[in-house]
Backbone as numpy.savetxt, mean C-alpha at the origin, in Angstrom:
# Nx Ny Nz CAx CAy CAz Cx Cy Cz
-19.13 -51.02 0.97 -19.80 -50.01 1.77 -18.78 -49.18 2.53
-18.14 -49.83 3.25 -16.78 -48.73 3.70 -16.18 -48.64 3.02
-15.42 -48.93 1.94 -15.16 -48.21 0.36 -16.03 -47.00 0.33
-17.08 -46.59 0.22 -17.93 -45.89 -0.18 -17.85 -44.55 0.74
-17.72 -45.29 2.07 -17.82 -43.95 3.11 -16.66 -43.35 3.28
-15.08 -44.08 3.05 -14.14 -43.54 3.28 -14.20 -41.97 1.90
-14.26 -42.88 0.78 -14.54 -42.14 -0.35 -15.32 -40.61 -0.11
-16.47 -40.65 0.69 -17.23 -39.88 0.77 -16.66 -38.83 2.08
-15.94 -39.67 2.80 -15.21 -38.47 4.04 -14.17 -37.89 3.33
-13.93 -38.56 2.62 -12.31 -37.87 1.93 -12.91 -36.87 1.12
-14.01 -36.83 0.40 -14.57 -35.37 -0.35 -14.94 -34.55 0.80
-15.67 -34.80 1.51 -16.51 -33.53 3.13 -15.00 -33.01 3.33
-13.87 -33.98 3.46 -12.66 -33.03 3.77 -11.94 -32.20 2.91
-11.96 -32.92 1.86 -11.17 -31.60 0.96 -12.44 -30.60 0.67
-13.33 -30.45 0.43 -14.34 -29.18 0.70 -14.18 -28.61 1.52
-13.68 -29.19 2.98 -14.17 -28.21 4.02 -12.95 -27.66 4.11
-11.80 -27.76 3.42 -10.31 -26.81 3.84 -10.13 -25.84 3.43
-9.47 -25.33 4.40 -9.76 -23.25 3.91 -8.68 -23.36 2.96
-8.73 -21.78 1.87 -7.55 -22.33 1.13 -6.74 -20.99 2.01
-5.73 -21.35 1.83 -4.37 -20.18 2.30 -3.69 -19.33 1.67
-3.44 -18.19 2.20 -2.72 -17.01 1.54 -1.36 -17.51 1.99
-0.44 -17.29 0.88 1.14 -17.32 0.90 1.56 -16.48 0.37
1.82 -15.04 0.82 2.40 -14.07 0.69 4.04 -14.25 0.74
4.08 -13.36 -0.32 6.01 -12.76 -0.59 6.53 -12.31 0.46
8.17 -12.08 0.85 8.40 -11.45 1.19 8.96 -10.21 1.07
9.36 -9.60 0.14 9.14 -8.46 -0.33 8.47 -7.23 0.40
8.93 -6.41 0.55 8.27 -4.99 1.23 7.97 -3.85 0.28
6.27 -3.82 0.04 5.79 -2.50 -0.98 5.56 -1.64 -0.78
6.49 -0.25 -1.55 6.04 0.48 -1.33 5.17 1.95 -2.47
4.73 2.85 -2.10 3.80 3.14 -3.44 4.49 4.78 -3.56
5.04 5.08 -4.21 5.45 6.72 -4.72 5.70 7.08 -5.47
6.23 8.67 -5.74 6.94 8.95 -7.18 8.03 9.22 -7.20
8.57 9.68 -8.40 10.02 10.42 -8.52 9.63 11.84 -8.88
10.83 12.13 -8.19 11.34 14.41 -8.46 11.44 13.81 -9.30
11.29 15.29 -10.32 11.83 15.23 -11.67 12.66 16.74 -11.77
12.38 17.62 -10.67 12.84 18.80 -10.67 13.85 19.17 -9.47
15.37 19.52 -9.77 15.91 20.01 -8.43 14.97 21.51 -7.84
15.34 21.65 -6.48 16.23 20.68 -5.35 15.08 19.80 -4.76
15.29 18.60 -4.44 14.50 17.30 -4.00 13.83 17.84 -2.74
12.68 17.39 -2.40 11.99 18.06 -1.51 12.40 17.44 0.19
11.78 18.38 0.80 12.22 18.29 2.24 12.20 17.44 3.26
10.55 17.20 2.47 9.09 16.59 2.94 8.15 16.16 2.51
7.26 14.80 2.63 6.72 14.19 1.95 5.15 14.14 2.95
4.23 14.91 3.14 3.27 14.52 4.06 2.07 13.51 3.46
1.50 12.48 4.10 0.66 11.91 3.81 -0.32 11.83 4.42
-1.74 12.54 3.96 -3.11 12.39 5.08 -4.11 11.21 4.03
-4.45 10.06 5.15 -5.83 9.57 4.84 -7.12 10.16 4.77
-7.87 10.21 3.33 -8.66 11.38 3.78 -9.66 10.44 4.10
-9.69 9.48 3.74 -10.79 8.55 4.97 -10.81 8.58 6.58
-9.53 9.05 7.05 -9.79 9.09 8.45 -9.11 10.01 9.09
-8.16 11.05 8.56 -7.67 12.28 8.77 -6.25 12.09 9.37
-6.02 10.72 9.48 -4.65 10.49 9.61 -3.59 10.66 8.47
-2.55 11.00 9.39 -1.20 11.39 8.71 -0.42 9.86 8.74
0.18 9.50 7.88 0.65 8.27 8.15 2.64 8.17 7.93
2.69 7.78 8.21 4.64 7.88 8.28 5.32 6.76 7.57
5.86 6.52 6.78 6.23 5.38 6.10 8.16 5.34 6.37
8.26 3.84 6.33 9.45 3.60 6.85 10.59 3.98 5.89
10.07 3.98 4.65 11.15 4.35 3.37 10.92 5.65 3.36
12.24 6.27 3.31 12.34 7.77 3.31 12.60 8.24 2.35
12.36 7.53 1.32 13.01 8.10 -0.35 14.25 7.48 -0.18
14.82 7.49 -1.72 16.12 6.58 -1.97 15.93 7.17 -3.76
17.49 8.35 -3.49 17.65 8.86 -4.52 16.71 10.19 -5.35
16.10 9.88 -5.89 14.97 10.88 -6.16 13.50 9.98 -6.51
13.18 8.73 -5.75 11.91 8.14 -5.54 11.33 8.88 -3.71
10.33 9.06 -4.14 10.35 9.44 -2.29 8.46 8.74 -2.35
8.30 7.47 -1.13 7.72 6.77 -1.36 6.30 7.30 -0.02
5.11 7.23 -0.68 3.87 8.35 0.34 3.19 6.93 1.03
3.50 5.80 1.23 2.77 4.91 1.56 3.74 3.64 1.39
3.90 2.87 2.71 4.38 0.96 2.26 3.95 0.35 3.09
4.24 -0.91 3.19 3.62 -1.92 3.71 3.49 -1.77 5.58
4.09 -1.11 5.99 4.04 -0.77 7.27 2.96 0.48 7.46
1.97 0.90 6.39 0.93 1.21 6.63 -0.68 0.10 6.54
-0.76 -0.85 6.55 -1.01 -1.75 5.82 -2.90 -1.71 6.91
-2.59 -1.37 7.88 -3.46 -1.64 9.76 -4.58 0.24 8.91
-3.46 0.81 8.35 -4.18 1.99 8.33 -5.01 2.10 6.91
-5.28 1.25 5.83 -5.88 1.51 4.84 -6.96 0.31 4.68
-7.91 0.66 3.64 -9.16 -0.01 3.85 -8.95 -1.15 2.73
-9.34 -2.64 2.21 -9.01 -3.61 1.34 -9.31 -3.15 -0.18
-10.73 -1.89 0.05 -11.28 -1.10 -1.64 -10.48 -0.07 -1.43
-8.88 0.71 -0.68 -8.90 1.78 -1.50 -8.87 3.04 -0.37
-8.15 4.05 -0.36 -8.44 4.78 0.48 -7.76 5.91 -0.67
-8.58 7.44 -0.46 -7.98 8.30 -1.09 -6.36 8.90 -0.07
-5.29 9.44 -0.93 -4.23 9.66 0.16 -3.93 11.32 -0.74
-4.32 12.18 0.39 -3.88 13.30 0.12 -2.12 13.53 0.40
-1.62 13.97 -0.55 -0.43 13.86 -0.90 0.61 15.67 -0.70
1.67 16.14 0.48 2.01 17.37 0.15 3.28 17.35 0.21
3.64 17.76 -1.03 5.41 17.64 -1.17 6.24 19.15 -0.69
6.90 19.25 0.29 7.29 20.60 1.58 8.82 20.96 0.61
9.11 22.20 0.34 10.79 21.94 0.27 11.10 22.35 1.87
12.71 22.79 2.08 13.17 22.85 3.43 12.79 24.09 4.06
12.09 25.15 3.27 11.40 26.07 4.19 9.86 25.85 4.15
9.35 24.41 4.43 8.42 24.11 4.73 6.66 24.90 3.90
7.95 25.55 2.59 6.54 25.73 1.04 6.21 24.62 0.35
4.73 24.72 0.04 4.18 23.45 -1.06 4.99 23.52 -2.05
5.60 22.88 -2.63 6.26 22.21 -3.92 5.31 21.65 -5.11
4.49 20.56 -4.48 3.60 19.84 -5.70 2.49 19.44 -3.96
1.03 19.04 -4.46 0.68 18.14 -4.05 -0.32 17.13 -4.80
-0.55 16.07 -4.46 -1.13 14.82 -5.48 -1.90 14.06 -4.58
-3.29 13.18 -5.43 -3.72 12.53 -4.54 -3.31 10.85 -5.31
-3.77 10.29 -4.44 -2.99 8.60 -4.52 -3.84 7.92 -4.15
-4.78 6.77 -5.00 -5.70 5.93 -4.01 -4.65 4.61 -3.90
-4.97 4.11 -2.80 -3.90 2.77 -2.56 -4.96 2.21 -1.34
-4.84 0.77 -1.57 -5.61 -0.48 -1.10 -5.00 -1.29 -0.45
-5.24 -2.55 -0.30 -4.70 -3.57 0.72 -4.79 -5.03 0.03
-4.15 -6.07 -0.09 -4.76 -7.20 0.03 -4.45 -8.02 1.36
-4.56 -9.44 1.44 -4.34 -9.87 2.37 -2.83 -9.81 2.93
-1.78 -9.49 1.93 -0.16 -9.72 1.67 0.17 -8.12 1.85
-0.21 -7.45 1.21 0.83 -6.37 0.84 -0.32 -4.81 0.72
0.26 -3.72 0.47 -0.87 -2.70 -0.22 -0.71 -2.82 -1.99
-1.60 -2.38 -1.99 -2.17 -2.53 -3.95 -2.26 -1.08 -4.34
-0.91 -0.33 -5.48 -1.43 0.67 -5.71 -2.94 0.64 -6.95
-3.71 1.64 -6.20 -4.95 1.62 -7.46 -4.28 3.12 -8.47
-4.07 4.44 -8.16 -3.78 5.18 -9.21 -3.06 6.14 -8.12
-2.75 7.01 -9.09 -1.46 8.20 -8.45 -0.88 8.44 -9.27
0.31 9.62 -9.50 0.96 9.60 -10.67 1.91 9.04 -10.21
3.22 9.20 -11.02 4.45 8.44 -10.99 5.41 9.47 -11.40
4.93 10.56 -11.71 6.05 11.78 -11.28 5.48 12.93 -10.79
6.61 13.59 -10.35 6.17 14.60 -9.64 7.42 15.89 -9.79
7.31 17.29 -9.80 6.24 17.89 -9.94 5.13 17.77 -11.34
């Protein structure tokens, strides 16, 4: 009989344990590459879910210039947010602009679509 009940607490417990996220450490971020000189000035990013502009910590590296990373993570929704996309040269003219949906999971952002070059 206490055979039986230990048996039976030891299942109520492993049922009742949450399971856990173990996220990477790794920092993601979501953009494209120039494909055309001269490399642009400026990279603006508006949420058009909430009209915010958002600022990302990677400033480009080389000719990737990245519209969204993980230090936006507080500002996008877990399904997806559309990201209006405007690429400035240095006298502050449109170059290209693109839209980008990008998501969240519990770890990191998830790109959903965008292109991967630009112009």
């Amino acid at each position: 009989m206490k055979l039986a009940f230990l048996i039976g607490l030891s299942a109520v417990t492993v049922v009742g344990c949450e399971t856990r996220t173990f996220c990477t450490e790794e920092f993601r971020s979501v953009g494209f590459t120039w494909t055309t000189p001269p490399l642009p000035a400026s990279v603006v990013t508006i949420n058009d879910r909430t009209g915010d502009t958002l600022s990302v910590l990677d400033q480009g590296y080389e000719d990737f210039f990245a519209v969204v990373d993980d230090s936006n993570m507080k500002d996008l929704s877990f399904e997806g947010d559309s990201l209006n996309v405007t690429v400035l040269d240095s006298l502050g003219i449109v170059r290209a602009t693109a839209w980008f949906v990008v998501g969240k999971d519990q770890c990191h952002i998830v790109y959903r679509s965008g292109p991967q070059f630009l112009p």
